[in-house]
Short mmCIF file of C-alpha atoms and ligand atoms in Angstrom, two decimals:
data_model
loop_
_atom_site.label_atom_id
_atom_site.label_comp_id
_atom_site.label_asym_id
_atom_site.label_seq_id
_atom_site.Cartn_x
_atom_site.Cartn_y
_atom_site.Cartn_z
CA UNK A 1 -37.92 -25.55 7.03
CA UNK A 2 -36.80 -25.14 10.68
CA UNK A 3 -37.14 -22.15 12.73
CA UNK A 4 -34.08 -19.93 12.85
CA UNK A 5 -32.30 -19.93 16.22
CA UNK A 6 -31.95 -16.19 17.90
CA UNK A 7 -28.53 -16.55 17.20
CA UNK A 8 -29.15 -17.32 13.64
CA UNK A 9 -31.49 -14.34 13.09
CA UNK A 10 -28.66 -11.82 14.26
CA UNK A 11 -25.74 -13.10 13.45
CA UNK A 12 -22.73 -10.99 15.24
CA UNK A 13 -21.23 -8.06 12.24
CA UNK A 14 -17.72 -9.29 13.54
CA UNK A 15 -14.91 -7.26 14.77
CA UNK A 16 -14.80 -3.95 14.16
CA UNK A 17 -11.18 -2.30 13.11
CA UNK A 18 -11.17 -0.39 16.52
CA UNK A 19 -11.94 -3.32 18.41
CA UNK A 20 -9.02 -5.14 16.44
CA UNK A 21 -6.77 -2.44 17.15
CA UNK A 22 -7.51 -1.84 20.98
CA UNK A 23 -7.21 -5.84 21.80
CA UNK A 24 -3.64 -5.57 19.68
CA UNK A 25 -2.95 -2.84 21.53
CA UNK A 26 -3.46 -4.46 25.12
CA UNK A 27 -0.98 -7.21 24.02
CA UNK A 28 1.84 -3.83 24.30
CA UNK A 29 2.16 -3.94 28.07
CA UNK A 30 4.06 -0.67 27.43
CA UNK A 31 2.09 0.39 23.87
CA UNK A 32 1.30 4.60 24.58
CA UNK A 33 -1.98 3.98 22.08
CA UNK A 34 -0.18 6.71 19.37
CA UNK A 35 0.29 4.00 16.73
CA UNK A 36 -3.42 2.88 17.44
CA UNK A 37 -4.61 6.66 17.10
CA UNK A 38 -2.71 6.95 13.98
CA UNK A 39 -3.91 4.00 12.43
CA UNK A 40 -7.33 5.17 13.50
CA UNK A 41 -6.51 8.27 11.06
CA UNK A 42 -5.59 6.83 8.56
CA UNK A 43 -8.85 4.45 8.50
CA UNK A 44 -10.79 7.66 8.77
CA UNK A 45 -9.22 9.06 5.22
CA UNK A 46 -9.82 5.90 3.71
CA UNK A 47 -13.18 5.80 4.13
CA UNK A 48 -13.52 9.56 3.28
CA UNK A 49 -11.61 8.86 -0.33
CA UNK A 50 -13.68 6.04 -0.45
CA UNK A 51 -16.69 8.22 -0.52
CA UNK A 52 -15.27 10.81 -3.22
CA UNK A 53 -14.49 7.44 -5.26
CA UNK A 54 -17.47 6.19 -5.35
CA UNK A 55 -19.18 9.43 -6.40
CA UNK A 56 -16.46 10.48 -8.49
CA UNK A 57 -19.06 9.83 -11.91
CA UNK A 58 -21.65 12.06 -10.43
CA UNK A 59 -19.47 14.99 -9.46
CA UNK A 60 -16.61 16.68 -11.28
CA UNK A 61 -13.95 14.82 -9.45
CA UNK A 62 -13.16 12.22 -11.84
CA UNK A 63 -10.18 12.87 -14.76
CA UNK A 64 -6.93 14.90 -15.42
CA UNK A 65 -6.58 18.69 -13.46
CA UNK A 66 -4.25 19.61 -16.29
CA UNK A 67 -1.10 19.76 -13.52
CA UNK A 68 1.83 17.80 -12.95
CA UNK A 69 3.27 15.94 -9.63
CA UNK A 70 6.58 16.13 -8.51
CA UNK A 71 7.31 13.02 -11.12
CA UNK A 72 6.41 15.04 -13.84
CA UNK A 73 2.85 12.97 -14.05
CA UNK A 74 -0.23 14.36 -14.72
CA UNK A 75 -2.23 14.54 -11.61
CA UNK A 76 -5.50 13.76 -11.33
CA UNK A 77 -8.15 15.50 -9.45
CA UNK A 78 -8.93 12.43 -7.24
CA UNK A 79 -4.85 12.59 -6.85
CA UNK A 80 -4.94 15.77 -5.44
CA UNK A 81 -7.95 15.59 -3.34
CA UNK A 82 -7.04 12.17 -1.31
CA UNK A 83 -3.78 13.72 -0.61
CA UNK A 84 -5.21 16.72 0.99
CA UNK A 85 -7.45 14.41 2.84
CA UNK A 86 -4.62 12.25 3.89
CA UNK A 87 -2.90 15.70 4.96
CA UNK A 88 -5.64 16.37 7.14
CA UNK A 89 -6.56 13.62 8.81
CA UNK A 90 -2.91 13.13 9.67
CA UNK A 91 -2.62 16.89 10.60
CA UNK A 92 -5.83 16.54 12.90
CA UNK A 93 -4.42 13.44 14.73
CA UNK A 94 -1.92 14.89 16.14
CA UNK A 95 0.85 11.62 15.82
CA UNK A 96 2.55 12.52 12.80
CA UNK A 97 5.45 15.25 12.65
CA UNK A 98 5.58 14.59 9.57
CA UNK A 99 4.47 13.24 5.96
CA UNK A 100 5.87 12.21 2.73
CA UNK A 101 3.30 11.76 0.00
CA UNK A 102 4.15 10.88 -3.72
CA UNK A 103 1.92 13.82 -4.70
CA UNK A 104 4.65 16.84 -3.07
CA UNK A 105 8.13 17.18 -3.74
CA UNK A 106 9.18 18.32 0.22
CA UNK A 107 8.27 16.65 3.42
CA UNK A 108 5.17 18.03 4.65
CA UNK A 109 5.32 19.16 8.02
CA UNK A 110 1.70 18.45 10.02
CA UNK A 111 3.01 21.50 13.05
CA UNK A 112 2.83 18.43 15.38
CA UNK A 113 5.90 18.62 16.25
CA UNK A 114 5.38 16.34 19.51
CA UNK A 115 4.41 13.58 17.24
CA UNK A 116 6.71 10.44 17.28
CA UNK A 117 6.07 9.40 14.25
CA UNK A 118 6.26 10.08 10.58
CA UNK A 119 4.43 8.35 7.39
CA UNK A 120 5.20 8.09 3.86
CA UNK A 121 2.23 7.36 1.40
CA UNK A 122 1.19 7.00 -2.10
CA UNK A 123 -2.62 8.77 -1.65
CA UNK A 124 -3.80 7.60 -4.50
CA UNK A 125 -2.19 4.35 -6.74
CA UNK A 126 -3.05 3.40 -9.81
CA UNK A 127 -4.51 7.01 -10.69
CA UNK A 128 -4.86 5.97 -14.54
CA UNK A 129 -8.01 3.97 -13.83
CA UNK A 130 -10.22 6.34 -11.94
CA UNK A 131 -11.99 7.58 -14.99
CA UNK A 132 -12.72 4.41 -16.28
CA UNK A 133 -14.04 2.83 -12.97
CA UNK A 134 -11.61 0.31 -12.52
CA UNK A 135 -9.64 -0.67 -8.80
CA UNK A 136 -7.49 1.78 -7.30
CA UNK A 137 -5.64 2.32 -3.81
CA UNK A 138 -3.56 4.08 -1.01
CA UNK A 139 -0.09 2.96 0.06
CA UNK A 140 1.25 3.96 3.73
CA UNK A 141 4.36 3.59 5.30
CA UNK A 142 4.62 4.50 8.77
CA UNK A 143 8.20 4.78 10.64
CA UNK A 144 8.84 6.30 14.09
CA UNK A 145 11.14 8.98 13.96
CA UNK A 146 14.74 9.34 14.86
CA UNK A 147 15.17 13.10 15.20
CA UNK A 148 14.27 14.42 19.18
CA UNK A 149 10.63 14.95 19.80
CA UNK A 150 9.62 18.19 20.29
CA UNK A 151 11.41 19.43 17.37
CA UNK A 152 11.25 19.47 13.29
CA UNK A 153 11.50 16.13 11.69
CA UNK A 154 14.24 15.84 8.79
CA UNK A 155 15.28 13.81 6.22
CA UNK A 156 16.64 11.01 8.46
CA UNK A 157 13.12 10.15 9.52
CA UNK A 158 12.14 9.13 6.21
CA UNK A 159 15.40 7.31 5.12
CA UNK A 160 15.74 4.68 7.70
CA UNK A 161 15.33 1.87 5.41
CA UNK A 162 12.46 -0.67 4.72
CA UNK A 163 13.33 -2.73 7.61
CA UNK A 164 12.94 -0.18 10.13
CA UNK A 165 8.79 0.39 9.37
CA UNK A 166 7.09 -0.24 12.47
CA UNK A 167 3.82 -0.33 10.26
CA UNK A 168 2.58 -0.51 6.59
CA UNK A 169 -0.82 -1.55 4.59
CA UNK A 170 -3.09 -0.44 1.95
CA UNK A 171 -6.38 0.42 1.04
CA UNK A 172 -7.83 -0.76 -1.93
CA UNK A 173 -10.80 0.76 -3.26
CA UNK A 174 -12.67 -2.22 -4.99
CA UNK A 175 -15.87 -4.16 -5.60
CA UNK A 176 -15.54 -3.43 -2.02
CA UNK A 177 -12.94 -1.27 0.41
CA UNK A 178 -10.47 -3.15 2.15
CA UNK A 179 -8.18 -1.92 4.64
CA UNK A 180 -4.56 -4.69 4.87
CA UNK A 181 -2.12 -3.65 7.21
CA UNK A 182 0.52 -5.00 9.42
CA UNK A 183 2.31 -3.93 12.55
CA UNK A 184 5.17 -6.62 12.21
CA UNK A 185 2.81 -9.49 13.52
CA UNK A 186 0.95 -10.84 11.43
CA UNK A 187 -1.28 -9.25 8.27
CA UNK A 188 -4.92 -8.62 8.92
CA UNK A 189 -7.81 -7.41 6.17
CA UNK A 190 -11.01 -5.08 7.09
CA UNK A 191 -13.49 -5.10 4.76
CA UNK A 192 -15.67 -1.32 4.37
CA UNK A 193 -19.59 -1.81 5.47
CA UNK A 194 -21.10 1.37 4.32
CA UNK A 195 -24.07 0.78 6.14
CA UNK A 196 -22.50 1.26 9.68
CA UNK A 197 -19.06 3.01 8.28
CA UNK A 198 -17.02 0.47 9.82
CA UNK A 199 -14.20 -1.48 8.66
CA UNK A 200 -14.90 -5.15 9.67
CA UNK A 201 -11.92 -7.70 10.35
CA UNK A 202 -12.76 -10.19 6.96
CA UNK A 203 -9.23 -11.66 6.71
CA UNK A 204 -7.89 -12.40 9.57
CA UNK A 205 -3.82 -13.57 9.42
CA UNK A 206 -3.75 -13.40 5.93
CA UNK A 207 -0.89 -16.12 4.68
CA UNK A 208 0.72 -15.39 1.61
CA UNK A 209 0.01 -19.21 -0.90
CA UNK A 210 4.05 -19.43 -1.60
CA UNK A 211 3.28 -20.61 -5.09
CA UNK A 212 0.58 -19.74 -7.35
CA UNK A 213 -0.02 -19.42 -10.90
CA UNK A 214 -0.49 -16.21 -12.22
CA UNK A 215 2.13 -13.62 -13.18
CA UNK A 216 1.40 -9.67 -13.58
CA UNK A 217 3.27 -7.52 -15.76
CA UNK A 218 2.80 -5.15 -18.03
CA UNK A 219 3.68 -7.09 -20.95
CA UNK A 220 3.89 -4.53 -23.31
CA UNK A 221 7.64 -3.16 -22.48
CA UNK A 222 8.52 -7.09 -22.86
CA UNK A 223 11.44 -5.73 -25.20
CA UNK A 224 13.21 -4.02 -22.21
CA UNK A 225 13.16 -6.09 -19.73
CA UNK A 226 16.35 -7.99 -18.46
CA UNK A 227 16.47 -11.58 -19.72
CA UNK A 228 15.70 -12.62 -16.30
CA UNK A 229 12.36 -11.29 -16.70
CA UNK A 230 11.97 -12.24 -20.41
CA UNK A 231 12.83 -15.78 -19.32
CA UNK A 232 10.39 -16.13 -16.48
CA UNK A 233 7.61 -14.62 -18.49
CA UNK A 234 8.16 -17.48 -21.21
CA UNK A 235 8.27 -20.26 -18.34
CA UNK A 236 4.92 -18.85 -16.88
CA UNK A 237 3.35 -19.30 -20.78
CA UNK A 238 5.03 -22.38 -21.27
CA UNK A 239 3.15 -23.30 -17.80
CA UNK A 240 -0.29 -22.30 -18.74
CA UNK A 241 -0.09 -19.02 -15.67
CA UNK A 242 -2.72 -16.92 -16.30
CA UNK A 243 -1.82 -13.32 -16.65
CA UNK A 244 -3.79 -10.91 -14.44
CA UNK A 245 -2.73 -7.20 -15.14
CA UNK A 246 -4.93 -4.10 -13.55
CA UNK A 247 -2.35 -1.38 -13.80
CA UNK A 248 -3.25 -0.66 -10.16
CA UNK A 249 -0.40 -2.03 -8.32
CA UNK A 250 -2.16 -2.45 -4.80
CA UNK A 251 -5.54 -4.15 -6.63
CA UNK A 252 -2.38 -6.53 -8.84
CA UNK A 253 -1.15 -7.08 -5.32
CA UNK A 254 -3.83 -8.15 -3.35
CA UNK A 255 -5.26 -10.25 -5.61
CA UNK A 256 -1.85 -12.31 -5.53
CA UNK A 257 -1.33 -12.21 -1.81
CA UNK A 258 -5.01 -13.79 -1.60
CA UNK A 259 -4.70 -16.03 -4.47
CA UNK A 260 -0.84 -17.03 -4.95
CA UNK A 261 0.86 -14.87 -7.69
CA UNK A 262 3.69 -12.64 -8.51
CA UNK A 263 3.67 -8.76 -9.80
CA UNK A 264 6.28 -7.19 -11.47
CA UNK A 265 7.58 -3.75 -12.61
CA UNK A 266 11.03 -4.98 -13.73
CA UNK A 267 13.99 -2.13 -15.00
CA UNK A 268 13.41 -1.56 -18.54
CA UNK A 269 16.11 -0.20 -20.84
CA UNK A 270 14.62 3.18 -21.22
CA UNK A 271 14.02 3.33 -17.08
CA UNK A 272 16.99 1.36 -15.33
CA UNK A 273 14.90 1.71 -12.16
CA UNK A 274 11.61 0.88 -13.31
CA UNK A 275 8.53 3.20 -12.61
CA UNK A 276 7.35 2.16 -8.53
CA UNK A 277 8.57 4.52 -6.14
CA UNK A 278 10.87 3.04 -3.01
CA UNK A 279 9.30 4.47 0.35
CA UNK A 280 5.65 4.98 -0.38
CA UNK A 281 4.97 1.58 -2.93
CA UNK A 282 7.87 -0.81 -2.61
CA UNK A 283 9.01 -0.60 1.23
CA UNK A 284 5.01 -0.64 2.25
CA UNK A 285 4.42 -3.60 -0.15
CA UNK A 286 7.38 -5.89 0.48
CA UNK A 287 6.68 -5.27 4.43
CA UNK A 288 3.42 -7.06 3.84
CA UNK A 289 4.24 -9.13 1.63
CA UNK A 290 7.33 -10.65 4.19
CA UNK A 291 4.68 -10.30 7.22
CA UNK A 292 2.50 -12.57 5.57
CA UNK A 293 5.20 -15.24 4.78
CA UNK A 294 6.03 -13.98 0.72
CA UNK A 295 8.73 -11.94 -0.67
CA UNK A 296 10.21 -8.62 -2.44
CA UNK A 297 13.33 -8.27 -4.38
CA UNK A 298 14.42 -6.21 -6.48
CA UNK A 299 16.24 -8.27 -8.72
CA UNK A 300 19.87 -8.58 -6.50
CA UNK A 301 18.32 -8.87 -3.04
CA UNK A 302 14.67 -8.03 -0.40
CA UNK A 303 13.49 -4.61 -1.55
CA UNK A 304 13.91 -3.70 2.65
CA UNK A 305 17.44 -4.22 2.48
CA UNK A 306 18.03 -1.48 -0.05
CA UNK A 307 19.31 1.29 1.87
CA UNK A 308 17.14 4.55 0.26
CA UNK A 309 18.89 7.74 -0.44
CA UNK A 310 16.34 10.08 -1.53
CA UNK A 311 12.88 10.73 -1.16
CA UNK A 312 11.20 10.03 -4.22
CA UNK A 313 13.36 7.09 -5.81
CA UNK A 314 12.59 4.15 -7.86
CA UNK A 315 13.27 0.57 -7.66
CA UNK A 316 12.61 -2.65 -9.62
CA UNK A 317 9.57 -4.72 -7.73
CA UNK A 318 9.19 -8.67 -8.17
CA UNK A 319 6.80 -9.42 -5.10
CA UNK A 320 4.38 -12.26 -3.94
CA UNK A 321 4.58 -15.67 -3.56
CA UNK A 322 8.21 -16.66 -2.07
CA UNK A 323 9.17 -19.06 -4.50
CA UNK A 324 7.39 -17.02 -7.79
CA UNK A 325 9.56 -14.45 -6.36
CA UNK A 326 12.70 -16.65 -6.32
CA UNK A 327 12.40 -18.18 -8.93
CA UNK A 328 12.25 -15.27 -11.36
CA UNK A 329 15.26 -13.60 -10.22
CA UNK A 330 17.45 -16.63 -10.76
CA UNK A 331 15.60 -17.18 -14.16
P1 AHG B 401 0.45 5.98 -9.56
O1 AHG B 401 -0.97 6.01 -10.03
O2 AHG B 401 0.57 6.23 -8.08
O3 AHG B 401 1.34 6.87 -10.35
O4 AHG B 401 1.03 4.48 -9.71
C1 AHG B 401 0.70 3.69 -10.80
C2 AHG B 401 1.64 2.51 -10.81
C3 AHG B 401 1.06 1.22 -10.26
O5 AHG B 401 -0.10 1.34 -9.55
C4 AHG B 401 0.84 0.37 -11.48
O6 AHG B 401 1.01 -0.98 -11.18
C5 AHG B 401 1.81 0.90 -12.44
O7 AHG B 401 1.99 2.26 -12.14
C6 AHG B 401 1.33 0.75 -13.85
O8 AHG B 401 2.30 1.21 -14.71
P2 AHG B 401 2.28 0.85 -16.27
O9 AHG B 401 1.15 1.63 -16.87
O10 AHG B 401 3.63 1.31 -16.76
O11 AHG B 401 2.11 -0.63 -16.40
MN1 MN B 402 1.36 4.58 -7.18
MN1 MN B 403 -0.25 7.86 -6.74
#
């Protein structure tokens, strides 16, 4: 066997996400670095949560708290903690006026009222499978406000509409963390190393495959779906698709976006709107999913088009692969 080359025995770790950031950053001739700082935050909190995750067998973090969320959901205790760490970090970076999280009923305001810009998140997605080990995730949605700087942020900051996100992403916490995000150019992936607590850019440009071959849905309302639905799911049996159904949507997600594939939470009869929340799991979702070349409806037309009217409303979701994604709403 040859000698290794010095090269060889120290290969480079990569990019590092503030690296990645500060080079995007330098292509803004006019960019203030506030969008950079806040994405730093957010990065921060997901590596924090990542931590309580990963111990959450050892300490008494994991399962129910015996309260409910605005929803009327039971919350778990790994709910309630990443959203106060979410809080925080957002509070302690100064860039946020404000926040909307799944988790509180109100707008949350950080005190900064000089910040330009306010974000929307889901702390914790997928809540159902902490206890039992399983992939779960964050959801952010970040818009810059509309109300004057220097003063409180209102409702109008959060209800601009889907199309008006300057940035969105996720954080799945999985065989390994990943951080996805996009800030309207392109969709990038930073993988977690522990070791050096550093997010590491693992997939750069991500492109979304615009067909693939597996459909996920939970298959057990089948009854209530529209016949559109009922009628795609039969085509994707009749196909041989293979279904692929966490119950996390950001781990369901991500696995299509990498792999080709479509997820949906369709209207049932008993909930016309389905389950996923607009601003803090659809908007976020569809943003990436268009950045990276798929698509999001919600059965009439792109989930960003839907013009939002309150805070914590729900929507149908049929994202992933574009032609999965047109294909079911004309089946
Ligand atoms: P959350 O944990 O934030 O309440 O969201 C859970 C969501 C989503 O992650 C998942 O895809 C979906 O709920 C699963 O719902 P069903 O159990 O109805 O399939
Ligand atoms: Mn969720
Ligand atoms: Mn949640």
């Amino acid at each position: 066997m040859s000698p290794k080359t010095a090269q060889e025995l120290a290969l480079p770790v990569g990019v590092t996400l503030d690296r990645f950031i500060m080079a995007s950053q330098s292509s803004y001739p006019y960019a203030t670095g506030e969008l950079s700082q806040l994405l730093r935050d957010i990065a921060l909190a997901g590596k924090i949560i990542s931590r309580e995750i990963n111990r959450a067998g050892l300490v008494d973090i994991a399962g129910g708290n015996g309260t409910e969320n605005v929803q009327g959901e039971n919350q778990q205790k790994l709910d309630i903690v990443a959203n106060i760490r979410f809080i925080r970090a957002l509070k302690n970076g100064g860039e946020v006026c404000a926040i909307l999280s799944e988790e509180d009923e109100d707008i949350i305001h950080t005190g900064n009222d000089h910040g330009k810009y306010v974000v929307a998140m889901d702390p914790l997605d997928g809540s159902s499978n902490i206890d039992v080990n399983v992939s779960i995730g964050t959801i952010f949605s970040i818009y810059r406000r509309v109300t004057p700087v220097n003063g409180p942020a209102s409702t109008k900051d959060f209800l601009q509409g889907g199309r008006k996100q300057v940035a969105a992403g996720y954080i799945l916490y999985g065989s390994s963390t990943m951080l996805v995000y996009s800030t309207g150019e392109g969709v990038n992936g930073f993988t977690y190393d522990h070791s050096l607590g550093e997010f590491i850019l693992s997939h750069k440009h991500i492109s979304s495959p615009s067909e693939g071959k597996i459909y996920s849905v939970n298959e057990g309302h089948y009854n209530g779906y529209p016949s559109f639905v009922q009628n795609y799911i039969t085509f994707c049996k009749d196909n041989g698709y293979s279904a692929r159904y966490i119950g996390s949507l950001v781990g369901d997600f991500h696995r299509n976006l990498l792999k080709g594939g479509i997820y949906l939470y369709p209207s049932t009869v008993k909930d016309p709107k389905g389950k996923l929340r607009l601003l803090y799991e659809c908007y976020p979702l569809a943003f990436i999913a268009e950045k990276s070349g798929g698509k999001a409806s919600d059965g009439f037309g792109p989930v960003l088009d839907i013009i939002p009217t309150s805070f914590h409303q729900r929507s149908p979701l049929y994202v992933g692969s574009g032609s999965m994604v047109d294909q079911v709403v004309k089946a």
